[in-house]
Tab-separated table of C-alpha atoms and ligand atoms in Angstrom:
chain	number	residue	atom	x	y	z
A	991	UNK	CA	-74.938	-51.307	187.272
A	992	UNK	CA	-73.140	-52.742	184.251
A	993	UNK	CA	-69.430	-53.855	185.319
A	994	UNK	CA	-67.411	-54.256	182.032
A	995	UNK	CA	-66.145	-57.767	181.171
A	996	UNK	CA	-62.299	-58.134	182.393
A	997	UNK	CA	-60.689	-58.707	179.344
A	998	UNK	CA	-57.561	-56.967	179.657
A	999	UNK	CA	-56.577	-54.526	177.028
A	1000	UNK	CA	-58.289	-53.864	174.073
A	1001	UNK	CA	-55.472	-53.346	171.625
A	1002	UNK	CA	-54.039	-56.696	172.454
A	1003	UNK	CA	-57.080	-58.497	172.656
A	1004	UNK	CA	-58.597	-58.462	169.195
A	1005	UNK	CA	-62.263	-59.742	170.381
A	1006	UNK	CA	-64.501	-57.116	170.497
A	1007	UNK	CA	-68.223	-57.312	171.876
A	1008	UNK	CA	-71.320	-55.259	172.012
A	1009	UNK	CA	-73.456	-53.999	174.864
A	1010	UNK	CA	-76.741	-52.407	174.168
A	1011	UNK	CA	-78.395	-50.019	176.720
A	1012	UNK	CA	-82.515	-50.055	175.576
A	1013	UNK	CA	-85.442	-48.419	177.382
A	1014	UNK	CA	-88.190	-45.735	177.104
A	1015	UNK	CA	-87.834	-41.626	176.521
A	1016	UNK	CA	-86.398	-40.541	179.612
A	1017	UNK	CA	-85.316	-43.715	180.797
A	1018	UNK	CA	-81.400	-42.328	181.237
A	1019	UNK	CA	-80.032	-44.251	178.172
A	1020	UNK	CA	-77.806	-41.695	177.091
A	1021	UNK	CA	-76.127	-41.143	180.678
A	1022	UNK	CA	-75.473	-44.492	180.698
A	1023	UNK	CA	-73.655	-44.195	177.427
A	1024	UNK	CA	-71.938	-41.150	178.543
A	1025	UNK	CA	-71.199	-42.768	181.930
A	1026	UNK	CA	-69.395	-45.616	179.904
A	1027	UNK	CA	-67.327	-43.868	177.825
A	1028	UNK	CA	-66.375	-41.275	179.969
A	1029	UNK	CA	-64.482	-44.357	181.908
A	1030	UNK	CA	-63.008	-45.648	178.618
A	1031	UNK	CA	-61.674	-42.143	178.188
A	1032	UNK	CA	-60.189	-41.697	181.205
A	1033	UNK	CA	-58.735	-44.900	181.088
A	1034	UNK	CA	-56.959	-43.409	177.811
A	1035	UNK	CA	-58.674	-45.461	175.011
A	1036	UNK	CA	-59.369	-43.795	172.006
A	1037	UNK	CA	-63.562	-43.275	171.860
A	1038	UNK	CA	-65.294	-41.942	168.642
A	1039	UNK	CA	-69.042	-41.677	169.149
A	1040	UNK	CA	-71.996	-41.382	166.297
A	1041	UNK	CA	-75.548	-40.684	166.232
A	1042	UNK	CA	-77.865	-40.478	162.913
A	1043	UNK	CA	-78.559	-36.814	161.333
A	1044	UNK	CA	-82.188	-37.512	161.637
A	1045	UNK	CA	-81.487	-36.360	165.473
A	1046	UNK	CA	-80.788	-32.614	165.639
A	1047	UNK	CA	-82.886	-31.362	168.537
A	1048	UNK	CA	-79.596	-30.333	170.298
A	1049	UNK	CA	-76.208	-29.501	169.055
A	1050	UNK	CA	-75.056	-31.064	165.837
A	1051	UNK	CA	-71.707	-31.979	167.158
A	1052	UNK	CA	-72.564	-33.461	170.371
A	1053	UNK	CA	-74.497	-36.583	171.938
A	1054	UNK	CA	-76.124	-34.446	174.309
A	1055	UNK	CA	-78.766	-36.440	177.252
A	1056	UNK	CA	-81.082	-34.683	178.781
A	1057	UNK	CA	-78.939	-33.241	181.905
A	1058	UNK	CA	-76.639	-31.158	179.924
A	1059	UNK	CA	-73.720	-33.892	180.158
A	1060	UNK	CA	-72.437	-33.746	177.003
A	1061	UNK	CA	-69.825	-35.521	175.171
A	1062	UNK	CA	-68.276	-34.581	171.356
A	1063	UNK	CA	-70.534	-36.902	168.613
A	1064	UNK	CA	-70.165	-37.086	164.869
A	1065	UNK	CA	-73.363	-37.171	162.966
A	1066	UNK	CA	-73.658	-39.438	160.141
A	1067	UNK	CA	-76.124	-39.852	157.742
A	1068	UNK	CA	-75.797	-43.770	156.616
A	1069	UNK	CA	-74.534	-46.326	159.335
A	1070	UNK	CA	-72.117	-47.905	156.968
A	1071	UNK	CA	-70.339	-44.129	157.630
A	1072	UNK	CA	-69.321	-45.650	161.180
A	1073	UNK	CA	-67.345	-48.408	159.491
A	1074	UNK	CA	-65.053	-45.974	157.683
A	1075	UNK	CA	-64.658	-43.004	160.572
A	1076	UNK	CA	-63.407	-45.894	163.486
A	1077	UNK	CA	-60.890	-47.314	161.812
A	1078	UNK	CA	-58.523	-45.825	164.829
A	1079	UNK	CA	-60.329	-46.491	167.543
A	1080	UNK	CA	-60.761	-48.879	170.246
A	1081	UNK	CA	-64.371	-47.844	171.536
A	1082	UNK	CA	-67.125	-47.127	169.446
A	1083	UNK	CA	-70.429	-45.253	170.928
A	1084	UNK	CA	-73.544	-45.068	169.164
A	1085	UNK	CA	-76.647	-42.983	170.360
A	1086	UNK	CA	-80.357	-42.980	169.012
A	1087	UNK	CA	-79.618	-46.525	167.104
A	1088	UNK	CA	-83.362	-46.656	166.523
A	1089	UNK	CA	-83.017	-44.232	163.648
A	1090	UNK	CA	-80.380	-46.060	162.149
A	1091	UNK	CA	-81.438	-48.038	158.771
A	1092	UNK	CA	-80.915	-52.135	158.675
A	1093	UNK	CA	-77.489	-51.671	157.738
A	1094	UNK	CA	-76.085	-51.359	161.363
A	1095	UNK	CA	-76.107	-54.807	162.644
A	1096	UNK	CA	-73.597	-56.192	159.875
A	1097	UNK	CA	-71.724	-52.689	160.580
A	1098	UNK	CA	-71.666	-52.952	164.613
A	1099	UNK	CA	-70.593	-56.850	164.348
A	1100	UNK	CA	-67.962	-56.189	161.472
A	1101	UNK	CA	-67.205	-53.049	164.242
A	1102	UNK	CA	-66.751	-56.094	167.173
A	1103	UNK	CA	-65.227	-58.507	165.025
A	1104	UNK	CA	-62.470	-55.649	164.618
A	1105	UNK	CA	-62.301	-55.991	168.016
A	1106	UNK	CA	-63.973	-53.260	169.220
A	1107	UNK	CA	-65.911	-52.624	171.928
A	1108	UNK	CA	-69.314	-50.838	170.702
A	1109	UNK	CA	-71.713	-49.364	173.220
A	1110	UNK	CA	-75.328	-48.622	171.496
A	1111	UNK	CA	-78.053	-46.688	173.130
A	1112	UNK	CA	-81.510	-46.359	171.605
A	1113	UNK	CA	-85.394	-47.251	172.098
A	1114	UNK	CA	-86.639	-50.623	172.231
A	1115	UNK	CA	-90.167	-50.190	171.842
A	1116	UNK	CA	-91.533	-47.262	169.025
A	1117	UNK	CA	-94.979	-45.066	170.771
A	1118	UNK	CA	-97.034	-47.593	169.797
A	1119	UNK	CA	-95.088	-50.756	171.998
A	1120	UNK	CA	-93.828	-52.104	169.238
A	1121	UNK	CA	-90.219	-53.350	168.892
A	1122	UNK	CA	-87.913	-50.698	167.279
A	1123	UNK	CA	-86.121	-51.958	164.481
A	1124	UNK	CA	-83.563	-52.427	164.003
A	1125	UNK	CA	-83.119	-52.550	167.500
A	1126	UNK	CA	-84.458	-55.433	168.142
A	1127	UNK	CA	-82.419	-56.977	166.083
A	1128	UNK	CA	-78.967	-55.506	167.915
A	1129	UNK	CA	-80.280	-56.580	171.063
A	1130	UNK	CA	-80.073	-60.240	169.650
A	1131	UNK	CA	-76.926	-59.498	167.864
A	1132	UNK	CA	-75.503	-58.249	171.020
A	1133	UNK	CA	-72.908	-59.855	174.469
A	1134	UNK	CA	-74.785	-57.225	176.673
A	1135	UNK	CA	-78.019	-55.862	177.281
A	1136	UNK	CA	-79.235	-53.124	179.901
A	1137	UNK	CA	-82.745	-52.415	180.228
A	1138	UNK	CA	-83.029	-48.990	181.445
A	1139	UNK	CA	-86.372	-47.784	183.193
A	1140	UNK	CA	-87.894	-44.411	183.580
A	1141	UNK	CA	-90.733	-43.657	186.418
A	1142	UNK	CA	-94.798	-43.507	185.070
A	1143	UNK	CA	-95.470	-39.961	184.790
A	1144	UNK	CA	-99.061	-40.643	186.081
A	1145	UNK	CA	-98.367	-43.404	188.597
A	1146	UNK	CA	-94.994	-43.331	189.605
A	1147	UNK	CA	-94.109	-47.187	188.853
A	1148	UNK	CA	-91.350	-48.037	187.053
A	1149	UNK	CA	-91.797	-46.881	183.115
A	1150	UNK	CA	-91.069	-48.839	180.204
A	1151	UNK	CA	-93.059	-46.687	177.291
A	1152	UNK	CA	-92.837	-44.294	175.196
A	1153	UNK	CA	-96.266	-43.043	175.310
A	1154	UNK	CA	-96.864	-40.141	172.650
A	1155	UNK	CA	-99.574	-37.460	173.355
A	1156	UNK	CA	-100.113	-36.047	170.415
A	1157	UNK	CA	-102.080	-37.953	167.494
A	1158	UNK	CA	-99.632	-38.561	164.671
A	1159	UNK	CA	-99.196	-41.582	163.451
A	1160	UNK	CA	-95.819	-41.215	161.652
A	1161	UNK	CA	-93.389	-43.644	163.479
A	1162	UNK	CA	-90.794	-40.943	163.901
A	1163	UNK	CA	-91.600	-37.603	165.612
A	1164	UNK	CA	-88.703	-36.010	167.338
A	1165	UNK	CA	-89.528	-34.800	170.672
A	1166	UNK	CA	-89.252	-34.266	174.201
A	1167	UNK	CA	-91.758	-33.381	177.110
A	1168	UNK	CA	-93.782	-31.681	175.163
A	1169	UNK	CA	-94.834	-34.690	172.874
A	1170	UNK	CA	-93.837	-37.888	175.107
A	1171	UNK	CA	-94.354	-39.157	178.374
A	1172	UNK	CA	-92.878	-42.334	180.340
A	1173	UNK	CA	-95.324	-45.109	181.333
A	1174	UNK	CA	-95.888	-47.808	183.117
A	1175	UNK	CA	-97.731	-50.983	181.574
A	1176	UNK	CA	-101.006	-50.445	183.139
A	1177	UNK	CA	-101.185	-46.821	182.763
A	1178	UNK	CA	-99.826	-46.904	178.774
A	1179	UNK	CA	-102.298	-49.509	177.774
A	1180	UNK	CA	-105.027	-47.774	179.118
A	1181	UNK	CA	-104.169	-44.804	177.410
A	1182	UNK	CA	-103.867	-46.611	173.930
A	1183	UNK	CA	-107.338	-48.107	174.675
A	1184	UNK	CA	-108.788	-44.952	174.693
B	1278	ZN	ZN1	-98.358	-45.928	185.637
């Protein structure tokens, strides 16, 4: 469980940080962003949270995770958008960072430079098991990293792919049960071999 650093309060504490939360499709990264700024909210600090347009299998206006726990999202369609729609605020969530162009890292370090805190969720491996950019790259960028896992869907170890079972090719296909599954090294591999 990820115990926030005890730095006191935000507003007078102009260093900011970032924390990452990475793993596969169903995985639970988006609870765990919702867990963490559900706390920041309650704690009364002023929370805007984004996600990129590309992402509308559920309501436009919401980062939504896949038990129904929702909290109020604005989607934007370039990540420099963030920079100028946070100005206010103290804690800055970002879902589905993986869809994100290049752009983000400057914009979540000017973001913690600010300092704000900023919470980013997303994939860190694409259906193939190949680093997610630029995700990667805010994983190295970033104070804190969570790995989240799922459970294999064929063996029931822990899960950390994204294994796609239809055959496209395209790098993005938005999707859900019906297209992905979560899988363990073994069992992933010896799907992609054949
Ligand atoms: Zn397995």
């Amino acid at each position: 469980m990820f115990v926030e650093p005890n730095i006191g309060s935000l507003s007078h504490n102009r260093s900011g940080w970032v924390e990452v939360v990475c793993g596969s499709m169903f995985s639970g990264k988006t609870e765990e962003l919702i867990r963490r700024l559900n706390r920041a909210l309650l704690a009364q600090q002023k929370v805007e949270i984004f996600k990129p347009t590309i992402d509308k299998r559920y309501s436009k206006k919401k980062v939504v995770s896949h038990n129904d726990n929702a909290i109020h999202s604005t989607p934007v369609d370039f990540s420099r958008d963030i920079l100028l729609r946070s100005t206010e605020c103290d804690v800055v969530g970002i879902d589905e960072a993986q869809f994100f162009d290049d752009d983000i890292i400057s914009v979540v370090n000017e973001l913690a430079n600010q300092g704000k805190r900023v919470i980013i969720a997303g994939l860190d491996m694409d259906f193939m098991g190949k680093p997610f950019s630029p995700m990667d790259k805010l994983m190295a960028t970033a104070e804190y990293i969570t790995k989240v896992h799922a459970i294999c869907m064929d063996c029931g170890k822990i899960a950390s792919y994204s294994h796609r079972r239809t055959k496209s090719k395209q790098t993005v296909v938005l999707g859900e049960k019906d297209v992905y599954e979560a899988l363990c090294r073994k069992c992933f591999y010896d799907k992609m071999d054949s």
